[in-house]
Short mmCIF file of C-alpha atoms and ligand atoms in Angstrom, two decimals:
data_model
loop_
_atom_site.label_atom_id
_atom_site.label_comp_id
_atom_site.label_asym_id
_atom_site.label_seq_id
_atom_site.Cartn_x
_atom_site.Cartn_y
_atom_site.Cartn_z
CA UNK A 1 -15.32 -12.93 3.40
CA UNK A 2 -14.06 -10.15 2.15
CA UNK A 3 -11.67 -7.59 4.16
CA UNK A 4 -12.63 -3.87 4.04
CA UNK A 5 -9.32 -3.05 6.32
CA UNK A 6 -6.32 -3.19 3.24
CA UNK A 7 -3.53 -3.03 5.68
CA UNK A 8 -2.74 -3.63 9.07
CA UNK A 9 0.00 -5.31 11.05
CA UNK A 10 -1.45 -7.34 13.68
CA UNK A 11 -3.96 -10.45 13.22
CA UNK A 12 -7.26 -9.37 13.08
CA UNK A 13 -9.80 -10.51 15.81
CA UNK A 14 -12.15 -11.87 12.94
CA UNK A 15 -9.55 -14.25 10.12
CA UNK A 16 -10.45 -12.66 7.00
CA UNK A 17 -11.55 -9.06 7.89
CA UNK A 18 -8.17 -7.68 7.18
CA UNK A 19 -4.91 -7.91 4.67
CA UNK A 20 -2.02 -8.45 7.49
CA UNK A 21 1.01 -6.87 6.07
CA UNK A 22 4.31 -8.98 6.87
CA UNK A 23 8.38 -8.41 6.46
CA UNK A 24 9.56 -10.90 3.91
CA UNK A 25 12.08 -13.60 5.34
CA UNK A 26 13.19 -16.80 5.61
CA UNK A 27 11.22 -19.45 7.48
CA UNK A 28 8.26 -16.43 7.48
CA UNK A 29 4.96 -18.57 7.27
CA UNK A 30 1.96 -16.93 6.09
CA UNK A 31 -1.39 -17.12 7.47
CA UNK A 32 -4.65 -18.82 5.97
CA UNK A 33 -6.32 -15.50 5.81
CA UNK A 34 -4.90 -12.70 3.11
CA UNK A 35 -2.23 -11.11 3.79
CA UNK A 36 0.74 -9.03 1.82
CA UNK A 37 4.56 -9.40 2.30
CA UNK A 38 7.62 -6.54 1.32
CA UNK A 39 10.18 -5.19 2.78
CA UNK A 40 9.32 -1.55 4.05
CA UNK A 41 12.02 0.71 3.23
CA UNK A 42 12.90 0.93 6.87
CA UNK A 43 13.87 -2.35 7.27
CA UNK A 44 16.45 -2.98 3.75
CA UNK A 45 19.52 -4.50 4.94
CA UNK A 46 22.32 -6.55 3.03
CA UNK A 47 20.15 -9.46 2.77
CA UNK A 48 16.95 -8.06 0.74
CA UNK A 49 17.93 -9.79 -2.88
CA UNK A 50 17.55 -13.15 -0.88
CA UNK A 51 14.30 -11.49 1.10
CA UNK A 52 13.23 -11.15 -2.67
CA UNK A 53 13.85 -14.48 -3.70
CA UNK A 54 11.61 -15.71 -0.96
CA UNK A 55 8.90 -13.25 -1.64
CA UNK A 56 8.95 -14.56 -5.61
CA UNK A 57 8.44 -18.21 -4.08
CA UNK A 58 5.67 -17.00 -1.70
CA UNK A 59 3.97 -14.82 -4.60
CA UNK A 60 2.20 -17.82 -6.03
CA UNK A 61 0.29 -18.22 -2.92
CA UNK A 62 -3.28 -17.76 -2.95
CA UNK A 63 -3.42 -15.93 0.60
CA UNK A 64 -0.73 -13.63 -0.61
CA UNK A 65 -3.00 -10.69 -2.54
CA UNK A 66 -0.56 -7.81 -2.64
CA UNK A 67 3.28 -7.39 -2.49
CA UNK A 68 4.14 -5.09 0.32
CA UNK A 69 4.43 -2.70 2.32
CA UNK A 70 7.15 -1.51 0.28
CA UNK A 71 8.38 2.13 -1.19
CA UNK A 72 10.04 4.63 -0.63
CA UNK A 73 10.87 7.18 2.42
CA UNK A 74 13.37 10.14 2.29
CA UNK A 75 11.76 11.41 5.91
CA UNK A 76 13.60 8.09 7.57
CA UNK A 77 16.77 9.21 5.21
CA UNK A 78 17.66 12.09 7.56
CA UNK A 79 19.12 10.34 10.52
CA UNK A 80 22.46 9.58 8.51
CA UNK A 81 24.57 12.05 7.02
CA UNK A 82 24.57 13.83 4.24
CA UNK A 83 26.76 12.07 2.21
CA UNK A 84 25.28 9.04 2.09
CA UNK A 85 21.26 9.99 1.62
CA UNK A 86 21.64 9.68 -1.86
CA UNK A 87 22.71 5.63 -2.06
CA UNK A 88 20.52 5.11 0.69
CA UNK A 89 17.72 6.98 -1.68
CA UNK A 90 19.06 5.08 -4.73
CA UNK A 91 18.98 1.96 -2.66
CA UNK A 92 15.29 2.07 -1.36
CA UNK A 93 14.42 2.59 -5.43
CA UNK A 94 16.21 -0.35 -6.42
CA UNK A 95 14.28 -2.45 -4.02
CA UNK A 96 11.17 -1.28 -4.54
CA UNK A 97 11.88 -1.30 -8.16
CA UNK A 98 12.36 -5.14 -7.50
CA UNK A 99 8.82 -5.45 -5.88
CA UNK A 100 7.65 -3.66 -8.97
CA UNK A 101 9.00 -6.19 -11.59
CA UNK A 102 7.85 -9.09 -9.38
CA UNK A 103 3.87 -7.47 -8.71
CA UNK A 104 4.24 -7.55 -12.65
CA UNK A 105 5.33 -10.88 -13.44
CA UNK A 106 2.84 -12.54 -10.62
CA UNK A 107 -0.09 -10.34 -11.35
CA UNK A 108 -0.49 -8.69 -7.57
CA UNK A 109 -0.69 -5.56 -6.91
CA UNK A 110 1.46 -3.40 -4.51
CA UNK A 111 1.10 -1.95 -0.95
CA UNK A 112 3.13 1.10 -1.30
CA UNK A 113 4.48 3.68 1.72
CA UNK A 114 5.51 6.75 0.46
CA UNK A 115 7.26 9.54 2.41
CA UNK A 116 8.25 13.04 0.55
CA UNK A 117 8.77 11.10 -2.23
CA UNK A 118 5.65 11.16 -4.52
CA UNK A 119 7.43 12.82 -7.66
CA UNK A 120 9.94 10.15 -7.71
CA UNK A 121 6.99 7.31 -7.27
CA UNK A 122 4.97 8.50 -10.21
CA UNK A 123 7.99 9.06 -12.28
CA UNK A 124 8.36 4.93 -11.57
CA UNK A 125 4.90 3.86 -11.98
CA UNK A 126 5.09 5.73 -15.28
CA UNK A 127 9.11 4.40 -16.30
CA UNK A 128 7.50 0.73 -15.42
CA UNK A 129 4.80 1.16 -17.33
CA UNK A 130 2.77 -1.02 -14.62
CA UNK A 131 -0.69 -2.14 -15.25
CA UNK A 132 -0.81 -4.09 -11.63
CA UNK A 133 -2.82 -1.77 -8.94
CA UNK A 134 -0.27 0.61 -6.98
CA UNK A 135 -1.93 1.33 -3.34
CA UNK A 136 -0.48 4.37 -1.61
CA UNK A 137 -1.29 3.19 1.74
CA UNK A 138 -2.01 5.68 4.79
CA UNK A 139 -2.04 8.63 2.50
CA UNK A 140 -2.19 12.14 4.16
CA UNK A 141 -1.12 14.23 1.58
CA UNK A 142 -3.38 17.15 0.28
CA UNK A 143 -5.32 17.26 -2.50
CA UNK A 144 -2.70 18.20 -5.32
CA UNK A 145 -0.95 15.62 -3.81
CA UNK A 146 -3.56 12.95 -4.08
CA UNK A 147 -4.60 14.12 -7.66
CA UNK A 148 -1.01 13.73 -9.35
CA UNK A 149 -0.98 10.40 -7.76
CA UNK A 150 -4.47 9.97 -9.07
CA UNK A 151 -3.26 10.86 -12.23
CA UNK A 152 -0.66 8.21 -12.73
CA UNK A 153 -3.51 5.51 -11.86
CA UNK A 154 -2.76 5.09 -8.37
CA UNK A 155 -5.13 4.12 -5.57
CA UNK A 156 -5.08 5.81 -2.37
CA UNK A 157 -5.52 4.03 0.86
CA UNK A 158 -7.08 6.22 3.93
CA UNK A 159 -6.46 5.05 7.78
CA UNK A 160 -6.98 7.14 11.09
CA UNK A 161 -5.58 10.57 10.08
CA UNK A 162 -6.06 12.33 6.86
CA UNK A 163 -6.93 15.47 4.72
CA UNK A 164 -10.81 15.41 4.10
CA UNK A 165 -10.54 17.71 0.70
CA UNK A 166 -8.13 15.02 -0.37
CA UNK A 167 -10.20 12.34 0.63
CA UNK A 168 -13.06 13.88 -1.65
CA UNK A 169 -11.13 14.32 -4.46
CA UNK A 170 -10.59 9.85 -5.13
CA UNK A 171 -13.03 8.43 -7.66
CA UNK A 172 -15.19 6.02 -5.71
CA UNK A 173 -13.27 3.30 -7.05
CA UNK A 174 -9.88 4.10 -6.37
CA UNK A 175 -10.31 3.84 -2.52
CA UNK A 176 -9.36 1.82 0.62
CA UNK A 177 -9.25 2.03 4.11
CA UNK A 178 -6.79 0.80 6.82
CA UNK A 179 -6.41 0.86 10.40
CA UNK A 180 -2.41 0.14 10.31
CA UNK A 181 -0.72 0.63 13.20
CA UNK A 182 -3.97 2.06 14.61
CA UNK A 183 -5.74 1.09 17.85
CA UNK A 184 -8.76 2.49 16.42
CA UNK A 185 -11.45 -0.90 14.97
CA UNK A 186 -11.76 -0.89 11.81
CA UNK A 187 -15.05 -0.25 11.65
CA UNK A 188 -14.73 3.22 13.28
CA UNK A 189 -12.22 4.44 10.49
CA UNK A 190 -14.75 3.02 8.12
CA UNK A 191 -17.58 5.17 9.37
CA UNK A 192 -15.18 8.21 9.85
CA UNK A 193 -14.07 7.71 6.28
CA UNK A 194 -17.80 7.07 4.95
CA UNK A 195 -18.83 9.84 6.58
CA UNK A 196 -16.32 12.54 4.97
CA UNK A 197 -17.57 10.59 1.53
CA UNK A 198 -21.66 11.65 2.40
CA UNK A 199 -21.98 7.94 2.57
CA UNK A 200 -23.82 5.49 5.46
CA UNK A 201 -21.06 2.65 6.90
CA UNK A 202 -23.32 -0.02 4.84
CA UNK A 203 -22.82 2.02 1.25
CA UNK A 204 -19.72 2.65 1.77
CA UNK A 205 -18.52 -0.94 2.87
CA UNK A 206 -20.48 -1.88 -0.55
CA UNK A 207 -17.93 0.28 -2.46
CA UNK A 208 -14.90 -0.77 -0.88
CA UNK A 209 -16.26 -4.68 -1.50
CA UNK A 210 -16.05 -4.01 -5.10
CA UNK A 211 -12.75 -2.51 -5.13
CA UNK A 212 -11.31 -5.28 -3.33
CA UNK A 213 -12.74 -7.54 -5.56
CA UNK A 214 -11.34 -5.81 -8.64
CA UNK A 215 -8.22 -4.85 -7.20
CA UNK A 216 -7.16 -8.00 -4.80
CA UNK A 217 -8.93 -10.50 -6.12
CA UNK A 218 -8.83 -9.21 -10.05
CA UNK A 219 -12.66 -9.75 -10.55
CA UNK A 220 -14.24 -7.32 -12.72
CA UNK A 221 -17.50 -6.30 -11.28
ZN1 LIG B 1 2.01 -0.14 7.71
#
């Protein structure tokens, strides 16, 4: 089976239907069905080079198709002061800059939240020079927005809410859909999606079947 939701964090009713998006850990255990492990730049604490060596022992694992969520967020940055944004900024690149070396050396791509930081993401993607897949997930941004990331050969990941223009403006190939934190099924985001794209439910679930495939699963098709 292959899943058509990309990112969500709660087991799906049907195994396989949906990549479940965990915090790395110690003693974490993944599931049979595919999943993706990070740490979301939310949740870095003192602990995340150890977090990392964990993730770079769990990266061979079949199940695990994408690093992630991880990325960056100056939005959660304002709650401390001043000051100190710009180590915990500095911080949150450095760790994702970690996921970025590992999604290189293992071959996975990665499942990327980005908050008002876009500018500083591309500038990565392009310092890195990565070839691996980099899947801005939940994006809401415009269409400018969507096209620089475009640009710099990222793939954008739609859920409940979104810009429609910017939705129109990914090739066919660089998309996804998510339900995340959503209550929404995933199959109603999928025909909400579809239908913004001119597409039935059945075409569209075609498309995002190949992707996947070339993506997740690195089968050309
Ligand atoms: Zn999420």
């Amino acid at each position: 089976m292959i899943p058509l939701d990309i990112h969500t964090h709660r087991l799906p009713d049907e195994p396989g239907t949906a990549v479940v998006s965990l915090e790395a850990g110690e003693g974490l255990a993944l599931p049979s069905s595919p999943c993706s492990v990070g740490i979301h730049p939310w949740h870095i604490t003192g602990g995340w080079q150890t977090q990392m060596e964990t993730l770079a022992r769990l990266a061979a694992s079949p199940q695990m198709v994408a690093l992630g969520e991880c990325g960056l967020d100056k939005a959660c940055l304002k709650t401390l002061l001043p000051t100190e944004r710009g180590a915990a900024f500095a911080l949150q690149e450095e760790v994702f800059e970690a996921h970025v070396r590992l999604s290189e050396a293992c071959g996975k791509p990665l499942i990327i939240h980005c908050v008002r930081a876009y500018n500083e993401l591309v500038a990565l993607r392009r310092r890195h020079r990565a070839r691996q897949a980099w899947v801005v997930h939940g994006f809401r941004g415009n269409r400018q927005v969507a096209a620089a990331l475009l640009d710099a050969g990222c793939h954008l990941s739609f859920g409940e809410r979104y810009q429609a223009e910017a939705l129109r403006a990914v090739p066919a190939d660089r998309l996804f859909v998510e339900t995340d934190e959503s209550l929404q099924p995933a199959s109603a985001i999928l025909a909400g999606v579809a239908h913004d794209r001119g597409l039935t439910p059945e075409e569209f679930a075609q498309q995002l079947q190949t992707n996947y495939k070339n993506v997740f699963l690195h089968e050309n098709t």
